[in-house]
mmCIF file of C-alpha atoms and ligand atoms in Angstrom:
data_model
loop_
_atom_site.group_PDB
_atom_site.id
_atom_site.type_symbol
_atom_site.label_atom_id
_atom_site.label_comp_id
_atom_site.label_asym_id
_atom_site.label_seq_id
_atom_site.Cartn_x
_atom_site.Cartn_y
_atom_site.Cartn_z
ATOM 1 C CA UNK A 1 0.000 0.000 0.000
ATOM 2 C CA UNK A 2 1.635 3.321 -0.859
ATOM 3 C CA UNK A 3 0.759 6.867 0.531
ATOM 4 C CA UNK A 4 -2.126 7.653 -2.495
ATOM 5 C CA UNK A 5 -3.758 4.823 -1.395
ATOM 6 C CA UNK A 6 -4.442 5.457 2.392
ATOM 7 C CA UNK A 7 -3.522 9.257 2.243
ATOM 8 C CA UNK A 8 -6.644 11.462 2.088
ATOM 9 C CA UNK A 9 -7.323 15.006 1.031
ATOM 10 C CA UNK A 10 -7.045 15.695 5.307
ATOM 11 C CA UNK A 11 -5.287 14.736 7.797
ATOM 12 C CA UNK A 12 -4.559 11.346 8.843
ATOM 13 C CA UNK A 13 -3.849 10.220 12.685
ATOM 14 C CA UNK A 14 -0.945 7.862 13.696
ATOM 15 C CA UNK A 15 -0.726 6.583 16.476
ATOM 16 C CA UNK A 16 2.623 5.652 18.279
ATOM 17 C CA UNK A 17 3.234 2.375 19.422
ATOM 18 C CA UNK A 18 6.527 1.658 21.934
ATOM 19 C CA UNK A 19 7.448 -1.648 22.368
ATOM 20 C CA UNK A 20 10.564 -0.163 24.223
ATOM 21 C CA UNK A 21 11.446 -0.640 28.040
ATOM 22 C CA UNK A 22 13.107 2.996 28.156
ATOM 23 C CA UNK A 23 10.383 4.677 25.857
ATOM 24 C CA UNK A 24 10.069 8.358 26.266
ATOM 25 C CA UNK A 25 6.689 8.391 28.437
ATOM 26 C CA UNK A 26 4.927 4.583 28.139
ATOM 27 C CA UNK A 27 8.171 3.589 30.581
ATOM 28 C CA UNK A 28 7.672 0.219 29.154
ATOM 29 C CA UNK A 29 4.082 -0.856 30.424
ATOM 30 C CA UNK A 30 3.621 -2.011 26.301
ATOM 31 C CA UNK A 31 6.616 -4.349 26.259
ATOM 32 C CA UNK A 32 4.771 -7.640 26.633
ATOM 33 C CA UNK A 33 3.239 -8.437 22.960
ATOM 34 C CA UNK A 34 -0.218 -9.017 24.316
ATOM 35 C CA UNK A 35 -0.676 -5.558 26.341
ATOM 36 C CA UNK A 36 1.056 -4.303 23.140
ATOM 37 C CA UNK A 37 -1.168 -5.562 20.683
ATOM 38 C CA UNK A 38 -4.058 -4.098 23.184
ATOM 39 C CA UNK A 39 -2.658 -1.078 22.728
ATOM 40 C CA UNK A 40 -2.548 -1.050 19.145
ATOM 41 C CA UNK A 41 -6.336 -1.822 18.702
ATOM 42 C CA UNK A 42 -7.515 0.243 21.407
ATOM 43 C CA UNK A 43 -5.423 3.351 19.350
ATOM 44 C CA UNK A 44 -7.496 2.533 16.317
ATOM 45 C CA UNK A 45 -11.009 2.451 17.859
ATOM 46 C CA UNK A 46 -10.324 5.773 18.630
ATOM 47 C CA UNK A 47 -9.620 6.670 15.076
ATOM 48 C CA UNK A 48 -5.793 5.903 14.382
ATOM 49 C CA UNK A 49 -5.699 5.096 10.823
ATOM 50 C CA UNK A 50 -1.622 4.388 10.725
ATOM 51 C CA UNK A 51 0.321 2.419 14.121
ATOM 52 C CA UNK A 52 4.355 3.134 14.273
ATOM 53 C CA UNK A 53 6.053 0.447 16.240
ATOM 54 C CA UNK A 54 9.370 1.126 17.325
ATOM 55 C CA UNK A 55 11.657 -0.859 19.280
ATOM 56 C CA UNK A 56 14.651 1.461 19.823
ATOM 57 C CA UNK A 57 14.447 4.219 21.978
ATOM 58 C CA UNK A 58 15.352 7.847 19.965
ATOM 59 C CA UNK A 59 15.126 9.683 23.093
ATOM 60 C CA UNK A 60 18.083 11.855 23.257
ATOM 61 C CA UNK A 61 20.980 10.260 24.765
ATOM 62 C CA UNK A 62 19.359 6.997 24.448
ATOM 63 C CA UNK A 63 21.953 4.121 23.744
ATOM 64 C CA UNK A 64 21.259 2.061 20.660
ATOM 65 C CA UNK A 65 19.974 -1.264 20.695
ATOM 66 C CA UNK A 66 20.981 -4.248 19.153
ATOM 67 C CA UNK A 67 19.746 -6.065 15.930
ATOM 68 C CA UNK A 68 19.035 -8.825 17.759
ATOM 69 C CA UNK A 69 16.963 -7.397 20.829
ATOM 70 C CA UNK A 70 15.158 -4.584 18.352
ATOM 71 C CA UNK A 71 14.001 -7.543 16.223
ATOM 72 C CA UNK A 72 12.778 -9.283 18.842
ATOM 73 C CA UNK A 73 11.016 -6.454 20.253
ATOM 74 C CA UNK A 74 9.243 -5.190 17.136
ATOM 75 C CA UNK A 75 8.603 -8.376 14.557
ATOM 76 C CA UNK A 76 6.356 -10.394 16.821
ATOM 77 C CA UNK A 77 3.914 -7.498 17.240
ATOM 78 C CA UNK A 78 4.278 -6.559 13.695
ATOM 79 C CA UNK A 79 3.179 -10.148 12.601
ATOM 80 C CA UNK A 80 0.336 -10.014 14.929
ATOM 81 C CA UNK A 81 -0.838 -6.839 14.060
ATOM 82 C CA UNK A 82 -0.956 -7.263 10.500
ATOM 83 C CA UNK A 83 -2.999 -9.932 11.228
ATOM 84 C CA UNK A 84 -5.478 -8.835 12.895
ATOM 85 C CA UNK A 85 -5.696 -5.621 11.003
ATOM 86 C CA UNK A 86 -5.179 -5.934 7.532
ATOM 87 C CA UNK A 87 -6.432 -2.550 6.487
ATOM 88 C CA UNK A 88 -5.071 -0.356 9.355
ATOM 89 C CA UNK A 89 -1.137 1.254 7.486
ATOM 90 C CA UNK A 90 1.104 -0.437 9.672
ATOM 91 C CA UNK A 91 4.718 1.493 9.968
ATOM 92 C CA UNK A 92 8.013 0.453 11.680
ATOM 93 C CA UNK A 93 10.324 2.580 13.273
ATOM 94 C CA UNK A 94 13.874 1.823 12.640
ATOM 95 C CA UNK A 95 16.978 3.230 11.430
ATOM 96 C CA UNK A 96 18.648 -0.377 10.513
ATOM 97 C CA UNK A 97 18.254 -2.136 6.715
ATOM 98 C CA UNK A 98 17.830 -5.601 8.156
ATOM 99 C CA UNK A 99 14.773 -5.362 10.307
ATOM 100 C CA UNK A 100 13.681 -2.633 7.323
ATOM 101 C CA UNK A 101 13.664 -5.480 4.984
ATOM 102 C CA UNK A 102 12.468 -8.079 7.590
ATOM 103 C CA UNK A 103 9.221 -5.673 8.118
ATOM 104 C CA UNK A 104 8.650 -5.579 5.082
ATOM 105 C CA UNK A 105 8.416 -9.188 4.343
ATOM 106 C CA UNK A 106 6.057 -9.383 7.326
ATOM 107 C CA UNK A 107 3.631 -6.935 5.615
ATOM 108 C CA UNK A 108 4.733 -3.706 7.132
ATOM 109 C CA UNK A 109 3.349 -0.293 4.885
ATOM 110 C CA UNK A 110 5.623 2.386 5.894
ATOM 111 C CA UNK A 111 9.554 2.715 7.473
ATOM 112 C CA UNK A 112 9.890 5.232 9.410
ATOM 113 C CA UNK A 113 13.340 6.263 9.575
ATOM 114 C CA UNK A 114 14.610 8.931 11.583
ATOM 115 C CA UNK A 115 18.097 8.851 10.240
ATOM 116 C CA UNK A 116 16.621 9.657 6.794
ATOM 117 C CA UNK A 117 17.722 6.479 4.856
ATOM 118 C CA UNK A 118 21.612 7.482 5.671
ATOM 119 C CA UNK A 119 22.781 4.034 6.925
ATOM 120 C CA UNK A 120 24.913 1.883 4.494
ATOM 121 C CA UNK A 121 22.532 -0.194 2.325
ATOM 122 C CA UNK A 122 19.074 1.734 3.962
ATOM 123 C CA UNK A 123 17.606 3.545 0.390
ATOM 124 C CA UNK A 124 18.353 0.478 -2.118
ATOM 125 C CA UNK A 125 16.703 -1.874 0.913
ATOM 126 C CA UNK A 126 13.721 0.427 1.303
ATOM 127 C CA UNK A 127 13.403 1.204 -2.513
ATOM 128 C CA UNK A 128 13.321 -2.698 -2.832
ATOM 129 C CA UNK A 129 10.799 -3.218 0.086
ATOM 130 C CA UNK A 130 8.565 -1.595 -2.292
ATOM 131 C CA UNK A 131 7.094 0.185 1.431
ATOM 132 C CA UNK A 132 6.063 4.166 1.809
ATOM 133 C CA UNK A 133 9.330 5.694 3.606
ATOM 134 C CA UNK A 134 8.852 8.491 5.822
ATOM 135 C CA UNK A 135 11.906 10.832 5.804
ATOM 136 C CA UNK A 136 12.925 12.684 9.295
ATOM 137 C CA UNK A 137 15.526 15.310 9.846
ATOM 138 C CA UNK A 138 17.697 14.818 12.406
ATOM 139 C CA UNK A 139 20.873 17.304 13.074
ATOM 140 C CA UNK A 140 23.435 14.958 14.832
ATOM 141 C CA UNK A 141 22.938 11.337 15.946
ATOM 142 C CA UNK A 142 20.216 10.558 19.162
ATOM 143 C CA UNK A 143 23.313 10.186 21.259
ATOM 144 C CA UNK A 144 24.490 13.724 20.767
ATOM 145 C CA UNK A 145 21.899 15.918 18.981
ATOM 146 C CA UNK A 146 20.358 17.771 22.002
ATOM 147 C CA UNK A 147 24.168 18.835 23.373
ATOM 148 C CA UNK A 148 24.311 22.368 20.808
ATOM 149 C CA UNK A 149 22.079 22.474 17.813
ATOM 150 C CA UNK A 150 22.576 25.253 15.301
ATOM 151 C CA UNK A 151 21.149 26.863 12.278
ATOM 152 C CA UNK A 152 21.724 30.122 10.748
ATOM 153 C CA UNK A 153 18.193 29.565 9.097
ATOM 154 C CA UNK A 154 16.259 26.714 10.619
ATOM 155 C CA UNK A 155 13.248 26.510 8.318
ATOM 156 C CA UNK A 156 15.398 26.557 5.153
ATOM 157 C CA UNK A 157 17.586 24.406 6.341
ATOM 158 C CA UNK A 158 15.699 21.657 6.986
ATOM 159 C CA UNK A 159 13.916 22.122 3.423
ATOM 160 C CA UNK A 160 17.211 22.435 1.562
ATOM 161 C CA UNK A 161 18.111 19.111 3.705
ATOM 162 C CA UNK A 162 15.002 17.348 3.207
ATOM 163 C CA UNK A 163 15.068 18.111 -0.400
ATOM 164 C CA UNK A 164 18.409 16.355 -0.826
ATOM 165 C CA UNK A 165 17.566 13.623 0.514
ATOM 166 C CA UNK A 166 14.251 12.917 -1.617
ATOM 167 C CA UNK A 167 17.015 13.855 -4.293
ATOM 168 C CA UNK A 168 18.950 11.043 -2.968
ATOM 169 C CA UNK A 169 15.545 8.703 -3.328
ATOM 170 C CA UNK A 170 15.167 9.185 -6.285
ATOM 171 C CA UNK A 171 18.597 8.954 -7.753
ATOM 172 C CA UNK A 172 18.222 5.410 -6.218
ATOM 173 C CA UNK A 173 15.059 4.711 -7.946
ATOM 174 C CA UNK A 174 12.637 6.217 -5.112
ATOM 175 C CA UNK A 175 9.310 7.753 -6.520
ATOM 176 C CA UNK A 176 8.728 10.775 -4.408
ATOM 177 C CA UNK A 177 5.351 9.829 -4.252
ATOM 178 C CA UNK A 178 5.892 6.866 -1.851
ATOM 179 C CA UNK A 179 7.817 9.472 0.404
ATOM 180 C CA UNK A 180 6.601 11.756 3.529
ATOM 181 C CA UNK A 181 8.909 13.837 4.618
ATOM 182 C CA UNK A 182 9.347 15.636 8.430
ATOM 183 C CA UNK A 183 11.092 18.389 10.194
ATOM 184 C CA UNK A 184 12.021 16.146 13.149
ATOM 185 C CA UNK A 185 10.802 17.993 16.041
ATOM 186 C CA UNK A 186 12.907 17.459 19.056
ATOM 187 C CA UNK A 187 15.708 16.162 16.862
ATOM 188 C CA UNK A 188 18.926 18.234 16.951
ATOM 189 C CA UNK A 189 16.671 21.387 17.763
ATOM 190 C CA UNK A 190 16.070 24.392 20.195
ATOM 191 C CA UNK A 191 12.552 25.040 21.410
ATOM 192 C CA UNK A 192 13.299 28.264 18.962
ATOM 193 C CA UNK A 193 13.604 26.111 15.969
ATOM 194 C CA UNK A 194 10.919 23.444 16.491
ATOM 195 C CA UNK A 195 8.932 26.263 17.140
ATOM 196 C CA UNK A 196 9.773 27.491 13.305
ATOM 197 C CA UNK A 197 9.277 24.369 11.987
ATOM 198 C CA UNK A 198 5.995 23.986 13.530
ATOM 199 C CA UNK A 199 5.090 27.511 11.695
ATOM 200 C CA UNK A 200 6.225 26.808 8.412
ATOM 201 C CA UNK A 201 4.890 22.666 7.838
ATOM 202 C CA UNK A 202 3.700 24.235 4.524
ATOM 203 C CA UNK A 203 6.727 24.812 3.404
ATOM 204 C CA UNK A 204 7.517 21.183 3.368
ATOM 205 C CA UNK A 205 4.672 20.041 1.435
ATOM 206 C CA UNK A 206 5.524 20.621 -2.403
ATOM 207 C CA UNK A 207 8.547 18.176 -2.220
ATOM 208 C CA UNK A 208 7.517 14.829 -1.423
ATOM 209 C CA UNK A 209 3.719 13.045 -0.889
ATOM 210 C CA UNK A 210 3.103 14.808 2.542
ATOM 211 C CA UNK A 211 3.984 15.752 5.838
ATOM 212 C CA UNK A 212 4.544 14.271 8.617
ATOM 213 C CA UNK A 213 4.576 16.021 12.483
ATOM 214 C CA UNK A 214 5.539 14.223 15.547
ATOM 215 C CA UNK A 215 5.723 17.046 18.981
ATOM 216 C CA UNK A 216 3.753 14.904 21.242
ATOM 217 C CA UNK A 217 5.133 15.078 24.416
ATOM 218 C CA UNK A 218 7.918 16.129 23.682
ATOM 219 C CA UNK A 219 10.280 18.574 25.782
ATOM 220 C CA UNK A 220 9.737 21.208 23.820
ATOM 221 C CA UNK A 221 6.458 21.951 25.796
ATOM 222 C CA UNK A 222 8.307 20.930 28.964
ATOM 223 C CA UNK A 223 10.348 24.024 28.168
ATOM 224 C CA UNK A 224 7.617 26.051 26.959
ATOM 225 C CA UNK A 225 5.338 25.619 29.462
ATOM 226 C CA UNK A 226 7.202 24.128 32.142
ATOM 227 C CA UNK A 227 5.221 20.794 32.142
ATOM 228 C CA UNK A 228 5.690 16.846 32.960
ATOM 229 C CA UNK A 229 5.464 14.619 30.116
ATOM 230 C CA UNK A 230 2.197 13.744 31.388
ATOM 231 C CA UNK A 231 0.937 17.185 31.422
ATOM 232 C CA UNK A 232 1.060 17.521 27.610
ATOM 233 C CA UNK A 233 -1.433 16.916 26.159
ATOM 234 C CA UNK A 234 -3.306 20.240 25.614
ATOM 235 C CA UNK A 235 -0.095 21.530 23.832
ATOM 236 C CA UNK A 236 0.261 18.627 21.949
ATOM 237 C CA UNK A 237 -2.982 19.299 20.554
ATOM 238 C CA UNK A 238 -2.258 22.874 19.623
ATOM 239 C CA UNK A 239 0.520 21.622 17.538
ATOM 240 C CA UNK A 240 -1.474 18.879 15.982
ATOM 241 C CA UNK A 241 -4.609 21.584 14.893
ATOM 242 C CA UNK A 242 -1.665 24.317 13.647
ATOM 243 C CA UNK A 243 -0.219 21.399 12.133
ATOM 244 C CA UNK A 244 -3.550 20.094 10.202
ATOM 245 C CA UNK A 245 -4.553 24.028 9.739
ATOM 246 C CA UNK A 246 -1.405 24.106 7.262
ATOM 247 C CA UNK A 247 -2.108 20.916 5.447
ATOM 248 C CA UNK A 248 -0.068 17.832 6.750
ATOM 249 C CA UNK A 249 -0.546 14.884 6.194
ATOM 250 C CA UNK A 250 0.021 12.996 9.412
ATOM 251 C CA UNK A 251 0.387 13.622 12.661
ATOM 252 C CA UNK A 252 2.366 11.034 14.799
ATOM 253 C CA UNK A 253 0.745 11.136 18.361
ATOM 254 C CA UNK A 254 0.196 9.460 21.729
ATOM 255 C CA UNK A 255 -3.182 10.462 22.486
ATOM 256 C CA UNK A 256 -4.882 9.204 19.650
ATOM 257 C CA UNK A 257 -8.307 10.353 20.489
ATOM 258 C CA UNK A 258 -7.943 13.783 21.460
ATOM 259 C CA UNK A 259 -5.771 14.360 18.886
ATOM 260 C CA UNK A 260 -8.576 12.941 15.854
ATOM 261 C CA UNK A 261 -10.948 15.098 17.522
ATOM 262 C CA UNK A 262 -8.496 18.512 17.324
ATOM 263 C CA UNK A 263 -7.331 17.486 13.423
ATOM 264 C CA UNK A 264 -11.347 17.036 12.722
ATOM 265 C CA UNK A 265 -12.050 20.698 14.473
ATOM 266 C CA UNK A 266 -9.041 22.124 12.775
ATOM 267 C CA UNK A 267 -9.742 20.381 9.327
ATOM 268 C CA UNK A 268 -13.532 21.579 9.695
ATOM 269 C CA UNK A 269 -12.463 25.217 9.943
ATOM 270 C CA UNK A 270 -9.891 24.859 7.000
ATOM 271 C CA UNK A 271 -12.609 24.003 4.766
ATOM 272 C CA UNK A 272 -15.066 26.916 6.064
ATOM 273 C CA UNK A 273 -11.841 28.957 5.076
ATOM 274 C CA UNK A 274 -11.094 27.773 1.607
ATOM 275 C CA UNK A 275 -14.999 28.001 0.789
ATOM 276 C CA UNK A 276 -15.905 24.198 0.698
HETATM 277 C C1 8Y7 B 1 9.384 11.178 15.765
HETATM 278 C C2 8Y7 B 1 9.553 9.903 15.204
HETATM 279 C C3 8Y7 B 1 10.039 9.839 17.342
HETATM 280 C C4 8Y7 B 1 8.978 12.229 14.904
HETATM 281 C C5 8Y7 B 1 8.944 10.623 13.113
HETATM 282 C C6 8Y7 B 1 8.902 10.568 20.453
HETATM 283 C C7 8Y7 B 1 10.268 7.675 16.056
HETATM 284 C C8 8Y7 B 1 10.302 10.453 20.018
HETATM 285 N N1 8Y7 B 1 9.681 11.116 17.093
HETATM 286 N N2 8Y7 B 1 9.327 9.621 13.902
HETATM 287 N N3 8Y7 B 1 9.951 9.083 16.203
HETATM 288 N N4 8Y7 B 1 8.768 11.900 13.582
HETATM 289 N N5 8Y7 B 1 8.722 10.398 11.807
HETATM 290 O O1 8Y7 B 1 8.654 11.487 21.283
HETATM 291 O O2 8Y7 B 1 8.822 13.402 15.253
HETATM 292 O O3 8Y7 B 1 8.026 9.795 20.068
HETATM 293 S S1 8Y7 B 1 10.585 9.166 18.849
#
C-alpha cells in the first residue's frame, strides 16, 4: 500500500506504538506483545488510521539497541498486528536495513526512519521493500543531537536538507510519491527552531507526498510551558490543529483520540476557510 492509497485530502492520525522498556513516556508498560497488541487496537477504535512500532528508543541520549533485541522487540507485534488488522497502514520505526527489509516481508506499509535512509545499504533496501518511507531530519545522531544544535536559518535548512535527501531517493530509484517527509521535532533542535518548523509545515509540502509532524510530548512543551510529560497533552494538541490548519498529512501522536478530535475541528475550519 503506498501513501495515495491510504492518504486522504485531510489529515490522517498515527498513532505511536513503543514496544521499548526505556520509551520516552509509556516507561515500558507495552513491552509484553499481548498488552502491546491491546494497545494497538484500542489506538485505532479511537480513530488511528496508521500504528508506528518502534523498538529502539530515539530519546536523546538513548543508547542504541541491538539487531538482535530490536528484532525481537518489534517483529512479533508486527506479525500479529498485521494480522489482525489488515487494512489499518502499519509502519516500523527503525533506522537499521535488516529489520527494514524483515518488516517488510512481514507486511509492514511504511519505514519510518529517523536517520533519513543514511545508513549503508538503507535507500536500495527500502526502494526494494517496495514500502512508503517516511523521511525525518535529524541534526546529529540521538546520542548527541540535544548537546548544541545550530542553524543560521532553521526553516530553510531543513527544506534544503530534506530536499536532498528525496534527491537522494530518487537517484536510487525512489518515486517521491511513496515518500513523507518531516522536520524532526525534538531532533537536533532548540525550542526556537521546532517552534519554526511547527510555523512553516507548509513549506515542506511541495517536495515529497506529505507531511509528517511528531511534537507529542515532547520537551519542547516541557520548556515552553514548564510541564511533565504527562501534562502535555493540551499543547500537543495545539501543535497537531496548527499542524492540520497548514495541510499535513500525518500527525504522529500518543493520544490518539484527542488528537482525531483537534485534526477534525481544525480540518472543519480549513474548509469553512477555503470556501468548501
Ligand atoms: C518522531 C519519530 C520519534 C517524529 C517521526 C517521540 C520515532 C520520540 N519522534 N518519527 N519518532 N517523527 N517520523 O517522542 O517526530 O516519540 S521518537
Amino acid at each position: 500500500m503506498l501513501p495515495h492509497d491510504w492518504l486522504t485530502d485531510g489529515t490522517t492520525v498515527m498513532g505511536v506504538l513503543n514496544v521499548t522498556p526505556d520509551s520516552f513516556s509509556d516507561g515500558g508498560r507495552f513491552l509484553d506483545a499481548r498488552q502491546a497488541i491491546d494497545r494497538a487496537c484500542q489506538m485505532v477504535e479511537d480513530g488511528a488510521h496508521i500504528i508506528d512500532i518502534g523498538g529502539e528508543s530515539t530519546r536523546p541520549g538513548a543508547t542504541p539497541v541491538p539487531l538482535e533485541e530490536e528484532r525481537r522487540r518489534v517483529l512479533p507485534v508486527l506479525r500479529a498486528l498485521r494480522q489482525a488488522m489488515p487494512h489499518v497502514v502499519l509502519s516500523v520505526d527503525t533506522m537499521k536495513p535488516e529489520l527494514m527489509r524483515e518488516a517488510a516481508d512481514v507486511g509492514a506499509d511504511l519505514i519510518n526512519d529517523v536517520n533519513g535512509f543514511r545508513a549503508p545499504g538503507a535507500l536500495e533496501t527500502a526502494r526494494d521493500s517496495g514500502c512508503a518511507l517516511c523521511l525525518m531530519h535529524m541534526q546529529g545522531d540521538p546520542q548527541t543531537m540535544q548537546q548544541a544544535p545550530a542553524y543560521d536559518s532553521v526553516v530553510d535548512e531543513v527544506e534544503d536538507w530534506l530536499r536532498a535527501r528525496v534527491e537522494a531517493c530518487a537517484a536510487a530509484g525512489i518515486d517521491r510519491s511513496r515518500i513523507l517527509v518531516d522536520p524532526g521535532i525534538g531532533f537536533g533542535k532548540r525550542l526556537a527552531h521546532n517552534l519554526s518548523l511547527l510555523a512553516h509545515v507548509d513549506r515542506f509540502q511541495a517536495m515529497a507526498a506529505g507531511v509528517l509532524v511528531g511534537a507529542s510530548r515532547k520537551s519542547m512543551f516541557g520548556q515552553l510551558l514548564d510541564l511533565p510529560v504527562e501534562e502535555r497533552l493540551a499543547p500537543g494538541l495545539a501543535v497537531a490543529a496548527v499542524a492540520a490548519w497548514q495541510g499535513a498529512a500525518i500527525i504522529r501522536t500518543h493520544d490518539v483520540r484527542e488528537t482525531v478530535q483537534a485534526v477534525a475541528t481544525a480540518q472543519a475550519l480549513r474548509s469553512a476557510r477555503l470556501g468548501r
